PDB file of C-alpha atoms in Angstrom:
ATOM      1  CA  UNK E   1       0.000   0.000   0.000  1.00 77.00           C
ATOM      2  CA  UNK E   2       2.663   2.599   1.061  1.00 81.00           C
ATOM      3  CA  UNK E   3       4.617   2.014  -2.736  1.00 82.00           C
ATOM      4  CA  UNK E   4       1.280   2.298  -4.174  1.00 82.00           C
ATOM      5  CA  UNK E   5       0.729   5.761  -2.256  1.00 86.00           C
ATOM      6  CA  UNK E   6       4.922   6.840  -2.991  1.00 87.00           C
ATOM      7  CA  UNK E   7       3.670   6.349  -6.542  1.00 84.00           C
ATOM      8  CA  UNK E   8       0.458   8.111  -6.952  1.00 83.00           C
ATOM      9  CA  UNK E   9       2.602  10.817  -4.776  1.00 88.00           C
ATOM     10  CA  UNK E  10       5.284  11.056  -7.495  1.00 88.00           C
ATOM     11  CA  UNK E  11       2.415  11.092 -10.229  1.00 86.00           C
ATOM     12  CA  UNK E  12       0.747  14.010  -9.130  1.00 86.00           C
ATOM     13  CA  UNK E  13       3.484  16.189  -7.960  1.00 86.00           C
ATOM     14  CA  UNK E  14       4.837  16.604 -11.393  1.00 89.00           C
ATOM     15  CA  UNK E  15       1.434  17.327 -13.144  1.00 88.00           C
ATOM     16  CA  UNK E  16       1.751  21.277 -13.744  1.00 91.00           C
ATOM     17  CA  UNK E  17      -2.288  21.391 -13.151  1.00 91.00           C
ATOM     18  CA  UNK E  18      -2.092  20.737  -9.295  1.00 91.00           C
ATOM     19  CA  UNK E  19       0.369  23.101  -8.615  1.00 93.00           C
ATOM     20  CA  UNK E  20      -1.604  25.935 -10.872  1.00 93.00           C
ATOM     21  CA  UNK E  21      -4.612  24.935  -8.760  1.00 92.00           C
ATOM     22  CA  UNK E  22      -2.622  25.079  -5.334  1.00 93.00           C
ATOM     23  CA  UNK E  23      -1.289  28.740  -6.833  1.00 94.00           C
ATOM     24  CA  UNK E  24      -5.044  29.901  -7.655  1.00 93.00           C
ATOM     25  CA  UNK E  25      -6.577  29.108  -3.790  1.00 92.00           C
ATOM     26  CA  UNK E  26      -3.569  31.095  -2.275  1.00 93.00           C
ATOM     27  CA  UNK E  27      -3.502  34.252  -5.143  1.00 93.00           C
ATOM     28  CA  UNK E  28      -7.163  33.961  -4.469  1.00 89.00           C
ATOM     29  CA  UNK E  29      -7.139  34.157  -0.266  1.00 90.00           C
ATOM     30  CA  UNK E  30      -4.574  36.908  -0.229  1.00 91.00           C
ATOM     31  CA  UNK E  31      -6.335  38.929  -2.898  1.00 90.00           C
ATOM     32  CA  UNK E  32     -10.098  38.903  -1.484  1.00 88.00           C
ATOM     33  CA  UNK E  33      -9.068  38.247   2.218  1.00 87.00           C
ATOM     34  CA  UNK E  34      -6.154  40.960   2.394  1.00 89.00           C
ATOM     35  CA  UNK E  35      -5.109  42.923  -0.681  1.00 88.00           C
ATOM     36  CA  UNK E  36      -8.854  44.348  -1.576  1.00 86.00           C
ATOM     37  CA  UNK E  37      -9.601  44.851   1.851  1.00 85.00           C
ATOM     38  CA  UNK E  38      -6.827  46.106   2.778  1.00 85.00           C
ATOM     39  CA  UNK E  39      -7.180  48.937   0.126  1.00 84.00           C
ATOM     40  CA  UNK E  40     -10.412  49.653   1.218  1.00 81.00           C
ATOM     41  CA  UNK E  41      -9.055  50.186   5.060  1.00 79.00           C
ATOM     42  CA  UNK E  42      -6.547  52.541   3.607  1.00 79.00           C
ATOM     43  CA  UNK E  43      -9.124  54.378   0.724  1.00 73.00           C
ATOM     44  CA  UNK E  44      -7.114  53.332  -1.939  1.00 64.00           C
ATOM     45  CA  UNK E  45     -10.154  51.853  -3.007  1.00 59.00           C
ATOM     46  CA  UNK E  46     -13.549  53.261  -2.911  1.00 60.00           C
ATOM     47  CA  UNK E  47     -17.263  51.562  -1.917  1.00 57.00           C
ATOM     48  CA  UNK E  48     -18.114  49.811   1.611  1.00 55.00           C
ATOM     49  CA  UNK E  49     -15.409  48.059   3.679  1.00 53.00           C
ATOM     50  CA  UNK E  50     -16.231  43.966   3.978  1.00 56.00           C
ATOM     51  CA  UNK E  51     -13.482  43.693   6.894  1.00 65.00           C
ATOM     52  CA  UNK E  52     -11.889  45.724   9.353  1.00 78.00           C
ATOM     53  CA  UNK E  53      -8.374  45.894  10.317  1.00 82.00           C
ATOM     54  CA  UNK E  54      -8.984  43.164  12.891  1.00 82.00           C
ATOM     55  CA  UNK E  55      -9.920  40.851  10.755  1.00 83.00           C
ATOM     56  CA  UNK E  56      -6.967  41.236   8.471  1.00 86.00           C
ATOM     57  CA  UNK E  57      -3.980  41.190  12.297  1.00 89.00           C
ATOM     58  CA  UNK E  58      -2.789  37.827  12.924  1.00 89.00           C
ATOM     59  CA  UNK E  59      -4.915  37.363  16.041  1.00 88.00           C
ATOM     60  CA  UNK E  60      -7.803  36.698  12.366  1.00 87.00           C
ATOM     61  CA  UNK E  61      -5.754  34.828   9.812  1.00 90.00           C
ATOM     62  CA  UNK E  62      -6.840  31.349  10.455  1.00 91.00           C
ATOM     63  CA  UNK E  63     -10.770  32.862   9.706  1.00 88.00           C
ATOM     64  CA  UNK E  64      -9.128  34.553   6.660  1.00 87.00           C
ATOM     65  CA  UNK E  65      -7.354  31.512   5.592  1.00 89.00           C
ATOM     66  CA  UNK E  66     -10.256  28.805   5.941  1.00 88.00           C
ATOM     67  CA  UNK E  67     -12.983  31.461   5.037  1.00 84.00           C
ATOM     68  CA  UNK E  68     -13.064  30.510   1.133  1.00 78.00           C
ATOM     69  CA  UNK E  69     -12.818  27.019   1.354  1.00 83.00           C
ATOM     70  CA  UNK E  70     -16.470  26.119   1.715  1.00 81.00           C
ATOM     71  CA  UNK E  71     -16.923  27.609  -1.532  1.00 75.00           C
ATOM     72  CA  UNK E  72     -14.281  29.044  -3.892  1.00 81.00           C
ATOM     73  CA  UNK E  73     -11.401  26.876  -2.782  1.00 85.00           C
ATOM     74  CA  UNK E  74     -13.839  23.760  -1.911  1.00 86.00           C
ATOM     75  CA  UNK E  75     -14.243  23.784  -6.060  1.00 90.00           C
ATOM     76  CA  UNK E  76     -10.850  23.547  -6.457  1.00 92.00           C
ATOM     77  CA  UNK E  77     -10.769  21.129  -4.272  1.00 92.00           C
ATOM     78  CA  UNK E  78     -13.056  19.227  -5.909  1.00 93.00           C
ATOM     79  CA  UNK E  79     -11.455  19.846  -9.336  1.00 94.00           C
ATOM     80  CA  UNK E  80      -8.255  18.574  -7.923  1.00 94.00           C
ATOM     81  CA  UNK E  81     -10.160  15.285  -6.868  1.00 93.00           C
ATOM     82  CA  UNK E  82     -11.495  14.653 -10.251  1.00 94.00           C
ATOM     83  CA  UNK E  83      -7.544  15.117 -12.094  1.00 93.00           C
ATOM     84  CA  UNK E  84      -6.714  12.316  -9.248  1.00 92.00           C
ATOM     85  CA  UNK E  85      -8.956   9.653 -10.779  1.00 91.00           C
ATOM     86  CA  UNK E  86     -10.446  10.405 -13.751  1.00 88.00           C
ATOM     87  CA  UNK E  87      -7.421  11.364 -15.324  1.00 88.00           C
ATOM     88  CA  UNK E  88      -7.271   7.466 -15.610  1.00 85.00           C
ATOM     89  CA  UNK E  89     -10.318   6.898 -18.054  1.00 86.00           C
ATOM     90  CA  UNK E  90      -8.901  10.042 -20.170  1.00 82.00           C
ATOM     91  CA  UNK E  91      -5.157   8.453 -20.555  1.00 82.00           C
ATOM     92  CA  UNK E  92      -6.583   5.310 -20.499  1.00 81.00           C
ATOM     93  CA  UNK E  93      -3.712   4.058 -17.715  1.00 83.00           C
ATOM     94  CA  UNK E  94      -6.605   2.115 -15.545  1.00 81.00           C
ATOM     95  CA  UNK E  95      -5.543  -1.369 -17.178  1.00 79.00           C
ATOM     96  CA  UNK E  96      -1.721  -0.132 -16.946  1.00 81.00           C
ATOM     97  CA  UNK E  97      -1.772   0.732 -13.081  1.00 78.00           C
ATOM     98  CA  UNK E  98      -4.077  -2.793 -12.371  1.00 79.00           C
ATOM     99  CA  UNK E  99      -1.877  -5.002 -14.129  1.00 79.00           C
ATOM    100  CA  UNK E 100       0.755  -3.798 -11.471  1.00 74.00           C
ATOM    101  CA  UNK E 101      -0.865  -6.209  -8.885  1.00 72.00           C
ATOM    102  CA  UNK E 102      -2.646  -3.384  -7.003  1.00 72.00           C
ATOM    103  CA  UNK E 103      -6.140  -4.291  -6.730  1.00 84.00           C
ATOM    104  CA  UNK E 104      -8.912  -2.128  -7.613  1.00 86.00           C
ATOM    105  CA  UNK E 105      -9.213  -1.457  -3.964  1.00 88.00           C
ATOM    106  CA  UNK E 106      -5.990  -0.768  -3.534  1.00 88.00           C
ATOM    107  CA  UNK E 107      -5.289   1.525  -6.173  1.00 88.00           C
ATOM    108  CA  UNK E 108      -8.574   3.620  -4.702  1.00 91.00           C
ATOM    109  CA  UNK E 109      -7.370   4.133  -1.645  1.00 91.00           C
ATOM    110  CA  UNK E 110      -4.231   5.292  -2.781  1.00 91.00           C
ATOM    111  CA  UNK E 111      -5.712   7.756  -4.718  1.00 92.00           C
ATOM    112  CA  UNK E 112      -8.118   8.702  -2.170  1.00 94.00           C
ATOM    113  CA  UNK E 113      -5.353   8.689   0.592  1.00 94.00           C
ATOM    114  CA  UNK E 114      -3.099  11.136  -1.849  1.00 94.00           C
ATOM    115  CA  UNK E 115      -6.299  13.343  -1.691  1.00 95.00           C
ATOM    116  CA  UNK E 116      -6.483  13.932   1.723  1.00 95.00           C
ATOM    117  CA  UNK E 117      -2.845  14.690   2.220  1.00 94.00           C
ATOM    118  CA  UNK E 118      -3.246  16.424  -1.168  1.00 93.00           C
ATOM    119  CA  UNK E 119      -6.127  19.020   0.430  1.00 94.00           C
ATOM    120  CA  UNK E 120      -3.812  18.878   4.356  1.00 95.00           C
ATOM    121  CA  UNK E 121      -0.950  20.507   2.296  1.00 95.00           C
ATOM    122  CA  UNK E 122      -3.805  22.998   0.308  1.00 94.00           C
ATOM    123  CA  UNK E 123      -5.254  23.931   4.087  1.00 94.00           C
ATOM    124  CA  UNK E 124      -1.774  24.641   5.449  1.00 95.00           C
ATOM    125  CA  UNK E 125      -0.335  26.295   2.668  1.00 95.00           C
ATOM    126  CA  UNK E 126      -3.311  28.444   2.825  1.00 94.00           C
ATOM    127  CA  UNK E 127      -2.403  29.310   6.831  1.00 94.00           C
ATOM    128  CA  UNK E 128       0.960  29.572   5.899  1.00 95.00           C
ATOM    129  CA  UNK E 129       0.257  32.593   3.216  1.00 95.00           C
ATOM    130  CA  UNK E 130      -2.500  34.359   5.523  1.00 94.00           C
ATOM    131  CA  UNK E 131      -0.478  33.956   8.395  1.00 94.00           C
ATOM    132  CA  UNK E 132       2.731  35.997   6.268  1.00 94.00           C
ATOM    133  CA  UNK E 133       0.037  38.494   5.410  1.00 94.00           C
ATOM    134  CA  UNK E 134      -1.206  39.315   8.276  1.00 93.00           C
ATOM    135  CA  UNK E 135       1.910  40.148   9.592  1.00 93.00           C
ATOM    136  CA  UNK E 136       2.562  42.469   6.965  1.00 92.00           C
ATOM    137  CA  UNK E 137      -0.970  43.976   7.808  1.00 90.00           C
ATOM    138  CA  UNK E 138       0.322  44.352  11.515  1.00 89.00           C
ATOM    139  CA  UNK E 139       3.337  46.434  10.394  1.00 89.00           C
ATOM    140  CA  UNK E 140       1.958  48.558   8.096  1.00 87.00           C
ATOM    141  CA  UNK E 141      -0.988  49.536  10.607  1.00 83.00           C
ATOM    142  CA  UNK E 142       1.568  49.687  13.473  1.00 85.00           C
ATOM    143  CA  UNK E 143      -0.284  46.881  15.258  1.00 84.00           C
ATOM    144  CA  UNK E 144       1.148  44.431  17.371  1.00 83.00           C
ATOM    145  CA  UNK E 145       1.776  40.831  16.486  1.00 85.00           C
ATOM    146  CA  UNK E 146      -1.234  38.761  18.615  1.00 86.00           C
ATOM    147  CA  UNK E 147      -1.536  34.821  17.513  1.00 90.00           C
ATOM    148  CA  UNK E 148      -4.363  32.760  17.942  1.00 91.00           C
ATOM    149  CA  UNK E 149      -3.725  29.772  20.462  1.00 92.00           C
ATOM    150  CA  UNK E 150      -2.978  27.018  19.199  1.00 93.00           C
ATOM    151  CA  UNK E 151      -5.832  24.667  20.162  1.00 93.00           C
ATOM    152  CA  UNK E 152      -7.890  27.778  17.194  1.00 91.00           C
ATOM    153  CA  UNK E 153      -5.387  26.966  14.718  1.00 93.00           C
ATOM    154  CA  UNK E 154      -5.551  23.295  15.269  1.00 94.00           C
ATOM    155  CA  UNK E 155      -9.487  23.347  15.513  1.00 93.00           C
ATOM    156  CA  UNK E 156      -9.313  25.816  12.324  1.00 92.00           C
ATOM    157  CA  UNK E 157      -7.053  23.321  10.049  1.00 94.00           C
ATOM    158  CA  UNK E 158      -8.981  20.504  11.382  1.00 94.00           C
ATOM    159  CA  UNK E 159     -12.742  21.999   9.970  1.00 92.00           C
ATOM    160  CA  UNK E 160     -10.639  23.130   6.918  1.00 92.00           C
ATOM    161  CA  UNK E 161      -9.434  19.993   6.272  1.00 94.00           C
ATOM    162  CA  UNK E 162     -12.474  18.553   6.550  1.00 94.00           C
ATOM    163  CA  UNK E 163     -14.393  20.705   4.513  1.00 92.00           C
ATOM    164  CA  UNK E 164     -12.050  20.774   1.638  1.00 94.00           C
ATOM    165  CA  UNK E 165     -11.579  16.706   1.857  1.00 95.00           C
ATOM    166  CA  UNK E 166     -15.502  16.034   1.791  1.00 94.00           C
ATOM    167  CA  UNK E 167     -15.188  17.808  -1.476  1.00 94.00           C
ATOM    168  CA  UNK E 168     -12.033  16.228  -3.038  1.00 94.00           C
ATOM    169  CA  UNK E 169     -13.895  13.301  -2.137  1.00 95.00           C
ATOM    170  CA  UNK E 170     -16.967  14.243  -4.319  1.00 94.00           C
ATOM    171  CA  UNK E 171     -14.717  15.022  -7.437  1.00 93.00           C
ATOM    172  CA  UNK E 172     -12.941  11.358  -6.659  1.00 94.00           C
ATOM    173  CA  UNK E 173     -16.557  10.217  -6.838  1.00 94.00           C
ATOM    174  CA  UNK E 174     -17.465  12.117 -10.094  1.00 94.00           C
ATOM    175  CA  UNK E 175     -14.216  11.004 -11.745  1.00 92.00           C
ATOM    176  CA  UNK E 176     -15.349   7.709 -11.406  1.00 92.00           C
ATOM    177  CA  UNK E 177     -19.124   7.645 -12.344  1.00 92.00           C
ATOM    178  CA  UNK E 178     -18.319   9.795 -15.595  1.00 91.00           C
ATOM    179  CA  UNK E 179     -15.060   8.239 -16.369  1.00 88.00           C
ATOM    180  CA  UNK E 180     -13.121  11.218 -17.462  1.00 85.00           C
ATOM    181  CA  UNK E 181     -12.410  14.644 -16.165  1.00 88.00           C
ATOM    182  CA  UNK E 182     -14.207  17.616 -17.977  1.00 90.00           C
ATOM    183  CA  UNK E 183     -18.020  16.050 -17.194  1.00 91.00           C
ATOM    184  CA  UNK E 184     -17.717  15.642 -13.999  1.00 89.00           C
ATOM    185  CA  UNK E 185     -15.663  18.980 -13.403  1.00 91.00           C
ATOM    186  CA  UNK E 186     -18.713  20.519 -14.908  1.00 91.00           C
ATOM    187  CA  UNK E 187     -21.158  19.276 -13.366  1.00 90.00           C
ATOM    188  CA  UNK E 188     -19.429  19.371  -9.903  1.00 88.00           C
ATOM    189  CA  UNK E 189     -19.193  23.514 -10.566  1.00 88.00           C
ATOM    190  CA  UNK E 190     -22.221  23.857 -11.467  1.00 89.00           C
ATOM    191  CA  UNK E 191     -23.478  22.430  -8.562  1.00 87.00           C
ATOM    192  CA  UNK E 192     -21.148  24.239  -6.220  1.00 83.00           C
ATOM    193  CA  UNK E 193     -21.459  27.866  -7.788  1.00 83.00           C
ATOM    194  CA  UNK E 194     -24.774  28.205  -9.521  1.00 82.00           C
ATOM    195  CA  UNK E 195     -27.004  25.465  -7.719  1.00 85.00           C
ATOM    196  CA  UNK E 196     -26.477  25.706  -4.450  1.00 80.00           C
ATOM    197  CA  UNK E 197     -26.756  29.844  -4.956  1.00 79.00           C
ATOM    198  CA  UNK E 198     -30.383  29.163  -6.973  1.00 82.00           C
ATOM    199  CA  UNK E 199     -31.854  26.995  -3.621  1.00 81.00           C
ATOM    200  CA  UNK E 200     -30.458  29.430  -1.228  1.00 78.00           C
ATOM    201  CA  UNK E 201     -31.104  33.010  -3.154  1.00 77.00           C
ATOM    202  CA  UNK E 202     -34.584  31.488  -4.960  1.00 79.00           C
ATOM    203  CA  UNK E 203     -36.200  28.565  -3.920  1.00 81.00           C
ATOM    204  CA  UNK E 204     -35.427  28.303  -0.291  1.00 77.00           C
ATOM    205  CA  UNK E 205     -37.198  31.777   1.004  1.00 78.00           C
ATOM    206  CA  UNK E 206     -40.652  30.510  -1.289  1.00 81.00           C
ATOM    207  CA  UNK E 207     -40.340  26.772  -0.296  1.00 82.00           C
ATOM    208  CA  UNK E 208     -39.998  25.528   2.601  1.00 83.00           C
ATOM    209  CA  UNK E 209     -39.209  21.779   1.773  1.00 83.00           C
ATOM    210  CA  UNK E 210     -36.216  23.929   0.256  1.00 82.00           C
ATOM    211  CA  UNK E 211     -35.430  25.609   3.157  1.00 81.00           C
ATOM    212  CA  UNK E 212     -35.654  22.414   5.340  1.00 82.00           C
ATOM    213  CA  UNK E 213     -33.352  19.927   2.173  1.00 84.00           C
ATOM    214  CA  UNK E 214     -30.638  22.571   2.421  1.00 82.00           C
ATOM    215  CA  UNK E 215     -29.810  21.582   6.141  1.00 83.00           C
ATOM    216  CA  UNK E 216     -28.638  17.966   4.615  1.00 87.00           C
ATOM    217  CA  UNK E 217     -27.115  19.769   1.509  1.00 87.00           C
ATOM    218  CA  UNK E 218     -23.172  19.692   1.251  1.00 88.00           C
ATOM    219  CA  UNK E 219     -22.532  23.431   0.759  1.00 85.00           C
ATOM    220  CA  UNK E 220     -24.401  25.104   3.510  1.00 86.00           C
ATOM    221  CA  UNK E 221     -23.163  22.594   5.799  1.00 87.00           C
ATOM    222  CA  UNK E 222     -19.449  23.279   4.554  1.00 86.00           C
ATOM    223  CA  UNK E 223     -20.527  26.898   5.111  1.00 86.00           C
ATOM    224  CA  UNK E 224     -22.245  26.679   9.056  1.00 85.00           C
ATOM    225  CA  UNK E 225     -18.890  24.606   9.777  1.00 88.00           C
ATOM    226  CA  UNK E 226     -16.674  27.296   8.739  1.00 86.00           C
ATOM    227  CA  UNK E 227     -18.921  29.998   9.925  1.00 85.00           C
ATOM    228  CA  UNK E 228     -19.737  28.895  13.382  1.00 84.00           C
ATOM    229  CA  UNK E 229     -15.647  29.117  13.821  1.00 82.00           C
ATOM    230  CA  UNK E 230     -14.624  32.194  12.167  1.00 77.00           C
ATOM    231  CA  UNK E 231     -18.330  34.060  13.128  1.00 71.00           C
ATOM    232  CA  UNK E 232     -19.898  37.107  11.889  1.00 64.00           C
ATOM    233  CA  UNK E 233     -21.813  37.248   8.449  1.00 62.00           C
ATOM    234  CA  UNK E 234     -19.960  33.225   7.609  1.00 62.00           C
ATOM    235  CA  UNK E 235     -17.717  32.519   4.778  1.00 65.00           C
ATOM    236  CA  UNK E 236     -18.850  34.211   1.398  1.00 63.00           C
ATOM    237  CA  UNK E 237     -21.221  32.538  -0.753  1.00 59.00           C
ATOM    238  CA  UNK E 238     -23.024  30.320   1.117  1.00 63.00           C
ATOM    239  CA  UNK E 239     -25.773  30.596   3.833  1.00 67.00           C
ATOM    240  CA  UNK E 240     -25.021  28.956   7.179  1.00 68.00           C
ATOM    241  CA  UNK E 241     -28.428  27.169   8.107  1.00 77.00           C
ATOM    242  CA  UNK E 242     -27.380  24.679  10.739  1.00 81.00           C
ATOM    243  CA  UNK E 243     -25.141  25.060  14.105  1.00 84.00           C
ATOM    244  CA  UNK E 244     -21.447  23.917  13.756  1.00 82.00           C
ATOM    245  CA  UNK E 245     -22.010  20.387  15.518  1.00 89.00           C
ATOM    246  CA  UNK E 246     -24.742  19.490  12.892  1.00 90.00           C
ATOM    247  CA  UNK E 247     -22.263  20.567  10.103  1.00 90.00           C
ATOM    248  CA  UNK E 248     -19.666  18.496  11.315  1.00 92.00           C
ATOM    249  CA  UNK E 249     -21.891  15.331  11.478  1.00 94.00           C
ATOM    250  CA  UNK E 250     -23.124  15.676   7.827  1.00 93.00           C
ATOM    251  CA  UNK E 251     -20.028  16.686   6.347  1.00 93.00           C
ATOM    252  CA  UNK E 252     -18.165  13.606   8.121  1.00 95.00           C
ATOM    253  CA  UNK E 253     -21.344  11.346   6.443  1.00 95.00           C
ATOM    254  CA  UNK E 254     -20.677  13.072   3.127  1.00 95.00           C
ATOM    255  CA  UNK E 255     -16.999  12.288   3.341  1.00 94.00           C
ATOM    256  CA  UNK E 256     -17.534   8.490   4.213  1.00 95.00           C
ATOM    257  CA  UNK E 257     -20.509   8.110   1.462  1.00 95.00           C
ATOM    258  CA  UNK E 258     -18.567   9.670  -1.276  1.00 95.00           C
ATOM    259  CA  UNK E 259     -15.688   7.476  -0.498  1.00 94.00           C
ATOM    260  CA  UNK E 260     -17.244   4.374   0.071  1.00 94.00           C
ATOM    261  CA  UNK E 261     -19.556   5.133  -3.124  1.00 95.00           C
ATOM    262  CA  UNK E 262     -16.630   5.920  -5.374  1.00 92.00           C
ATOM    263  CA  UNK E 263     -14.381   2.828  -4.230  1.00 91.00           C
ATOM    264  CA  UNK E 264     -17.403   0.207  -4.624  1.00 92.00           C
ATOM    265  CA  UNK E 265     -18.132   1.639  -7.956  1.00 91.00           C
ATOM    266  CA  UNK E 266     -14.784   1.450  -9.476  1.00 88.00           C
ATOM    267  CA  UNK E 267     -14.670  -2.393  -8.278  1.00 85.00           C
ATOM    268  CA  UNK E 268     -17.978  -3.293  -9.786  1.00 85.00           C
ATOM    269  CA  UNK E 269     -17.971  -1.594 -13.271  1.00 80.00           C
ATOM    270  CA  UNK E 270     -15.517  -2.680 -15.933  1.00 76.00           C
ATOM    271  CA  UNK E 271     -12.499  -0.811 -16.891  1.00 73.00           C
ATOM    272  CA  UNK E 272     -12.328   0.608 -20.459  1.00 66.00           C
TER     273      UNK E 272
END
């Protein structure tokens, strides 16, 4: 298992798309969770102020750090699942990597185990970033350097993690029901950024089966997680409509039914 992992490591680190992906969630947390706002604390910019100089000191930058990934980095998250395993059916490698000896099982949680660690290095390199910005915040405002403890940063990678995984997890699963990469990255955005928006925004405030289905939904659960630890308005994008302990249970269920789903899949349907 752990040669099987070593190579499915090796694989991905030299595909060019995950490190563009990994360089897209950190360009995108430092521009909309520091550089904008920033320049609207200062009046460099112009228009209402989303966050406050607070939020931008160190004593904030694990909320700044995990506050996208229910929603903008989730999706890369979940395109980064997807290139894992369906990248398989487009090179047509499946039959190359099985005639190897690893089993079908065995292969899948290789994959799925390069996915977590894959989304633990996305989570930390996102701290890592917002954690050098807001110290650049705290010097040019003059502001002294006060960290979170460390049982908030633990708790914060921990949810982040989570989050971001439950996702990977769904684009593992989509990779394998579609058998490719560009269906199920389609479908898996289109879900995350348009649907999700239309239930909340539309259907939710008229309906309220709506209102009620979203508390089992994926997204606003990703969302109430994130928000009930970084407070205020929640991350952007999606509505928190459940408490942080209810979050935690679905997303965990979403995690092990997207893995479990994807893995008995793969070893009942025949390889093309």
């Amino acid at each position: 298992m752990s040669r099987d992992i070593r190579a499915e490591i090796t694989k991905q680190v030299r595909r060019p798309a995950m490190w563009l992906l990994l360089g897209i969630a950190v360009l995108q947390t430092l521009t909309f969770a520091y550089v904008i706002p920033y320049a609207g604390y200062t009046g460099t910019a112009s228009g209402p102020v989303s966050r406050g100089l607070a939020a931008m000191l160190p004593g904030q930058f694990v909320s700044s750090a995990i506050g996208g990934l229910p929603l903008f980095a989730g999706a890369l998250a979940l395109i980064f699942g997807v290139l894992v395993v369906g990248s398989e059916y487009g090179w047509e490698t499946w039959k190359t990597v099985l005639s190897q000896r690893p089993s079908r099982i065995r292969a899948y949680s290789a994959k799925l185990t390069v996915v977590a660690a894959g989304v633990a290095v996305l989570v930390l390199v996102l701290m890592a970033f917002a954690a050098a910005a807001s110290v650049v915040v705290a010097g040019l405002a003059g502001q002294p350097l006060a960290w979170p403890s460390l049982v908030d940063i633990l708790t914060g990678f921990g949810a982040g993690w989570l989050v971001t995984m439950m996702w990977g997890a769904l684009g593992v699963l989509l990779g394998v029901v579609f058998r490719g990469v560009a269906l199920p990255i389609g479908l898996g955005l289109v879900w995350m950024l348009a649907v999700q928006n239309l239930l909340s925004a539309i259907a939710a405030p008229l309906l309220t089966w709506v209102n009620d289905l979203q508390k089992a939904l994926p997204g606003p659960n990703a969302g109430a997680l994130v928000a009930s630890l970084i407070g205020g308005a929640g991350p952007p994008g999606v509505e928190p409509v459940v408490g942080g302990t209810h979050a935690a249970v679905v997303i965990v269920a979403y995690l092990l039914a997207f893995s479990v789903l994807g893995g008995w899949l793969l070893q009942r349907r025949d390889i093309k």
